[in-house]
Amino acid sequence: MELVLEPWHWFVLGILLILSELLLPAFAALWFGIGAIMVGILYWMFPMMGLTTQILTWIILSVLCTLLWFKFIKPLSIDKTKAGLSREATIGQIGMVIQTDLEQDQIRVRFPLPVLGSDEWDCRALDKVQVGDRVRVVDILGNDLVVQPHSTQYQNEKGE
């Protein structure tokens, strides 16, 4: 007796594999399910595909989907914020002054990556700074970041 698969078999297999991802913590069955659905579509479009071709296509598409996920899509989902990190991870972050003359002698600083969940902060400056100057976080006082000018001259004076 010869095993004959129809396109709907591949669709059902794909849906079952995708749904099994709810039970499996590995995050791998999803890609095999997507591969099975893609084989179902290809087999529906090209009904002359043999069983060996279908299985090989499923394996290749599943591996390709998995590789594409890890190579291109997963790196985009990495959280690049510093939210929830310790004080030591915040101190040393460098940002740019975008506004001066705020209330209580504060300045507004924008950081390239969010610091403690926000990319803009009202900060207290230890020295006089102007809009466009780069500053470095040196301390945290309550809800304020304390910054000082960040320049190569300042670093050389400190011996960094």
Tab-separated table of C-alpha atoms in Angstrom:
chain	number	residue	atom	x	y	z
A	1	MET	CA	0.000	0.000	0.000
A	2	GLU	CA	1.406	3.341	-1.047
A	3	LEU	CA	1.123	6.418	1.145
A	4	VAL	CA	-0.596	9.222	-0.748
A	5	LEU	CA	-0.625	12.691	0.743
A	6	GLU	CA	-3.000	15.411	-0.364
A	7	PRO	CA	-2.413	19.152	0.059
A	8	TRP	CA	-4.907	19.272	2.937
A	9	HIS	CA	-2.773	16.716	4.822
A	10	TRP	CA	0.095	19.215	4.772
A	11	PHE	CA	-2.200	22.027	5.922
A	12	VAL	CA	-3.474	19.954	8.830
A	13	LEU	CA	0.070	18.896	9.766
A	14	GLY	CA	1.181	22.531	9.628
A	15	ILE	CA	-1.678	23.728	11.833
A	16	LEU	CA	-1.069	20.911	14.335
A	17	LEU	CA	2.635	21.746	14.513
A	18	ILE	CA	1.920	25.449	14.977
A	19	LEU	CA	-0.646	24.681	17.698
A	20	SER	CA	1.780	22.289	19.393
A	21	GLU	CA	3.983	25.323	19.951
A	22	LEU	CA	1.549	26.279	22.707
A	23	LEU	CA	2.605	23.161	24.607
A	24	LEU	CA	6.285	22.985	23.655
A	25	PRO	CA	8.691	25.590	25.022
A	26	ALA	CA	11.298	25.048	22.268
A	27	PHE	CA	9.900	27.499	19.651
A	28	ALA	CA	10.938	25.089	16.895
A	29	ALA	CA	7.683	23.381	15.905
A	30	LEU	CA	6.387	26.700	14.567
A	31	TRP	CA	8.901	26.706	11.729
A	32	PHE	CA	8.166	23.094	10.812
A	33	GLY	CA	4.461	23.963	10.779
A	34	ILE	CA	5.068	26.925	8.487
A	35	GLY	CA	7.185	24.659	6.259
A	36	ALA	CA	4.345	22.111	6.103
A	37	ILE	CA	1.823	24.778	5.119
A	38	MET	CA	4.204	26.023	2.419
A	39	VAL	CA	4.557	22.445	1.088
A	40	GLY	CA	0.753	22.185	1.070
A	41	ILE	CA	0.559	25.338	-1.041
A	42	LEU	CA	3.300	24.117	-3.411
A	43	TYR	CA	1.694	20.671	-3.711
A	44	TRP	CA	-1.673	22.295	-4.449
A	45	MET	CA	-0.032	24.405	-7.190
A	46	PHE	CA	2.087	21.513	-8.541
A	47	PRO	CA	0.158	18.252	-7.981
A	48	MET	CA	2.801	16.193	-9.789
A	49	MET	CA	5.140	16.366	-6.739
A	50	GLY	CA	6.069	12.936	-5.444
A	51	LEU	CA	6.156	11.947	-1.771
A	52	THR	CA	9.971	12.109	-1.598
A	53	THR	CA	9.963	15.592	-3.149
A	54	GLN	CA	7.289	16.738	-0.704
A	55	ILE	CA	9.209	15.503	2.323
A	56	LEU	CA	12.536	16.928	1.120
A	57	THR	CA	10.842	20.251	0.340
A	58	TRP	CA	9.292	20.280	3.822
A	59	ILE	CA	12.677	19.646	5.464
A	60	ILE	CA	14.415	22.312	3.383
A	61	LEU	CA	11.674	24.920	3.937
A	62	SER	CA	11.542	24.193	7.673
A	63	VAL	CA	15.298	24.582	8.036
A	64	LEU	CA	15.235	27.754	5.905
A	65	CYS	CA	12.445	29.258	8.033
A	66	THR	CA	14.378	28.442	11.202
A	67	LEU	CA	17.628	29.899	9.860
A	68	LEU	CA	15.905	33.051	8.608
A	69	TRP	CA	14.316	33.507	12.033
A	70	PHE	CA	17.611	33.305	13.911
A	71	LYS	CA	19.568	35.313	11.325
A	72	PHE	CA	17.228	38.208	10.540
A	73	ILE	CA	14.074	38.378	12.636
A	74	LYS	CA	15.164	37.410	16.155
A	75	PRO	CA	17.939	40.061	16.359
A	76	LEU	CA	15.288	42.721	15.700
A	77	SER	CA	13.312	41.623	18.746
A	78	ILE	CA	16.149	41.953	21.246
A	79	ASP	CA	15.304	44.588	23.846
A	80	LYS	CA	17.990	47.252	23.652
A	81	THR	CA	16.742	49.344	26.532
A	82	LYS	CA	18.520	49.630	29.824
A	83	ALA	CA	15.214	49.454	31.726
A	84	GLY	CA	15.388	47.395	34.882
A	85	LEU	CA	19.175	47.290	34.925
A	86	SER	CA	21.239	48.249	37.919
A	87	ARG	CA	22.683	51.611	38.802
A	88	GLU	CA	26.081	50.507	37.499
A	89	ALA	CA	24.630	49.878	34.032
A	90	THR	CA	23.193	53.409	33.937
A	91	ILE	CA	26.261	55.246	35.163
A	92	GLY	CA	28.590	55.914	32.254
A	93	GLN	CA	25.872	56.222	29.609
A	94	ILE	CA	26.545	59.070	27.198
A	95	GLY	CA	23.888	61.380	25.780
A	96	MET	CA	23.501	64.750	24.095
A	97	VAL	CA	22.086	67.921	25.634
A	98	ILE	CA	18.957	68.931	23.691
A	99	GLN	CA	17.610	71.680	25.964
A	100	THR	CA	18.954	73.945	28.698
A	101	ASP	CA	17.401	76.529	31.046
A	102	LEU	CA	14.721	74.228	32.429
A	103	GLU	CA	13.248	74.642	35.895
A	104	GLN	CA	15.594	74.172	38.855
A	105	ASP	CA	18.759	74.451	36.726
A	106	GLN	CA	18.072	71.213	34.896
A	107	ILE	CA	18.909	70.252	31.323
A	108	ARG	CA	17.234	67.768	28.970
A	109	VAL	CA	19.452	64.979	27.626
A	110	ARG	CA	18.668	62.479	24.850
A	111	PHE	CA	20.407	59.097	24.963
A	112	PRO	CA	20.961	56.908	21.862
A	113	LEU	CA	19.506	53.902	23.706
A	114	PRO	CA	16.817	54.226	26.357
A	115	VAL	CA	18.217	54.585	29.877
A	116	LEU	CA	15.980	53.255	32.641
A	117	GLY	CA	13.108	53.021	30.158
A	118	SER	CA	13.303	56.478	28.550
A	119	ASP	CA	15.536	58.006	25.899
A	120	GLU	CA	15.094	61.589	27.163
A	121	TRP	CA	15.779	62.715	30.733
A	122	ASP	CA	15.768	65.935	32.707
A	123	CYS	CA	19.213	65.898	34.310
A	124	ARG	CA	21.311	67.925	36.701
A	125	ALA	CA	24.623	69.050	35.248
A	126	LEU	CA	27.720	69.333	37.448
A	127	ASP	CA	29.316	71.843	35.047
A	128	LYS	CA	27.964	74.388	32.585
A	129	VAL	CA	26.855	72.744	29.322
A	130	GLN	CA	25.251	73.942	26.097
A	131	VAL	CA	22.805	72.403	23.629
A	132	GLY	CA	24.692	69.858	21.525
A	133	ASP	CA	27.271	68.982	24.197
A	134	ARG	CA	27.829	65.331	25.013
A	135	VAL	CA	27.408	64.417	28.670
A	136	ARG	CA	27.992	61.302	30.733
A	137	VAL	CA	25.829	60.009	33.606
A	138	VAL	CA	27.888	60.027	36.821
A	139	ASP	CA	25.224	59.525	39.491
A	140	ILE	CA	21.520	59.039	40.175
A	141	LEU	CA	19.861	61.282	42.758
A	142	GLY	CA	16.250	60.308	43.374
A	143	ASN	CA	14.505	60.656	40.007
A	144	ASP	CA	17.267	62.731	38.435
A	145	LEU	CA	20.344	61.698	36.545
A	146	VAL	CA	23.477	63.676	37.361
A	147	VAL	CA	25.660	64.331	34.329
A	148	GLN	CA	28.943	65.993	33.535
A	149	PRO	CA	30.473	67.040	30.224
A	150	HIS	CA	31.944	64.165	28.232
A	151	SER	CA	34.982	65.166	26.243
A	152	THR	CA	38.417	63.780	25.485
A	153	GLN	CA	39.985	66.667	27.383
A	154	TYR	CA	37.931	65.831	30.488
A	155	GLN	CA	38.790	62.134	30.143
A	156	ASN	CA	42.526	62.915	29.896
A	157	GLU	CA	42.345	65.029	33.068
A	158	LYS	CA	40.773	62.087	34.900
A	159	GLY	CA	43.303	59.633	33.502
A	160	GLU	CA	40.780	57.545	31.582
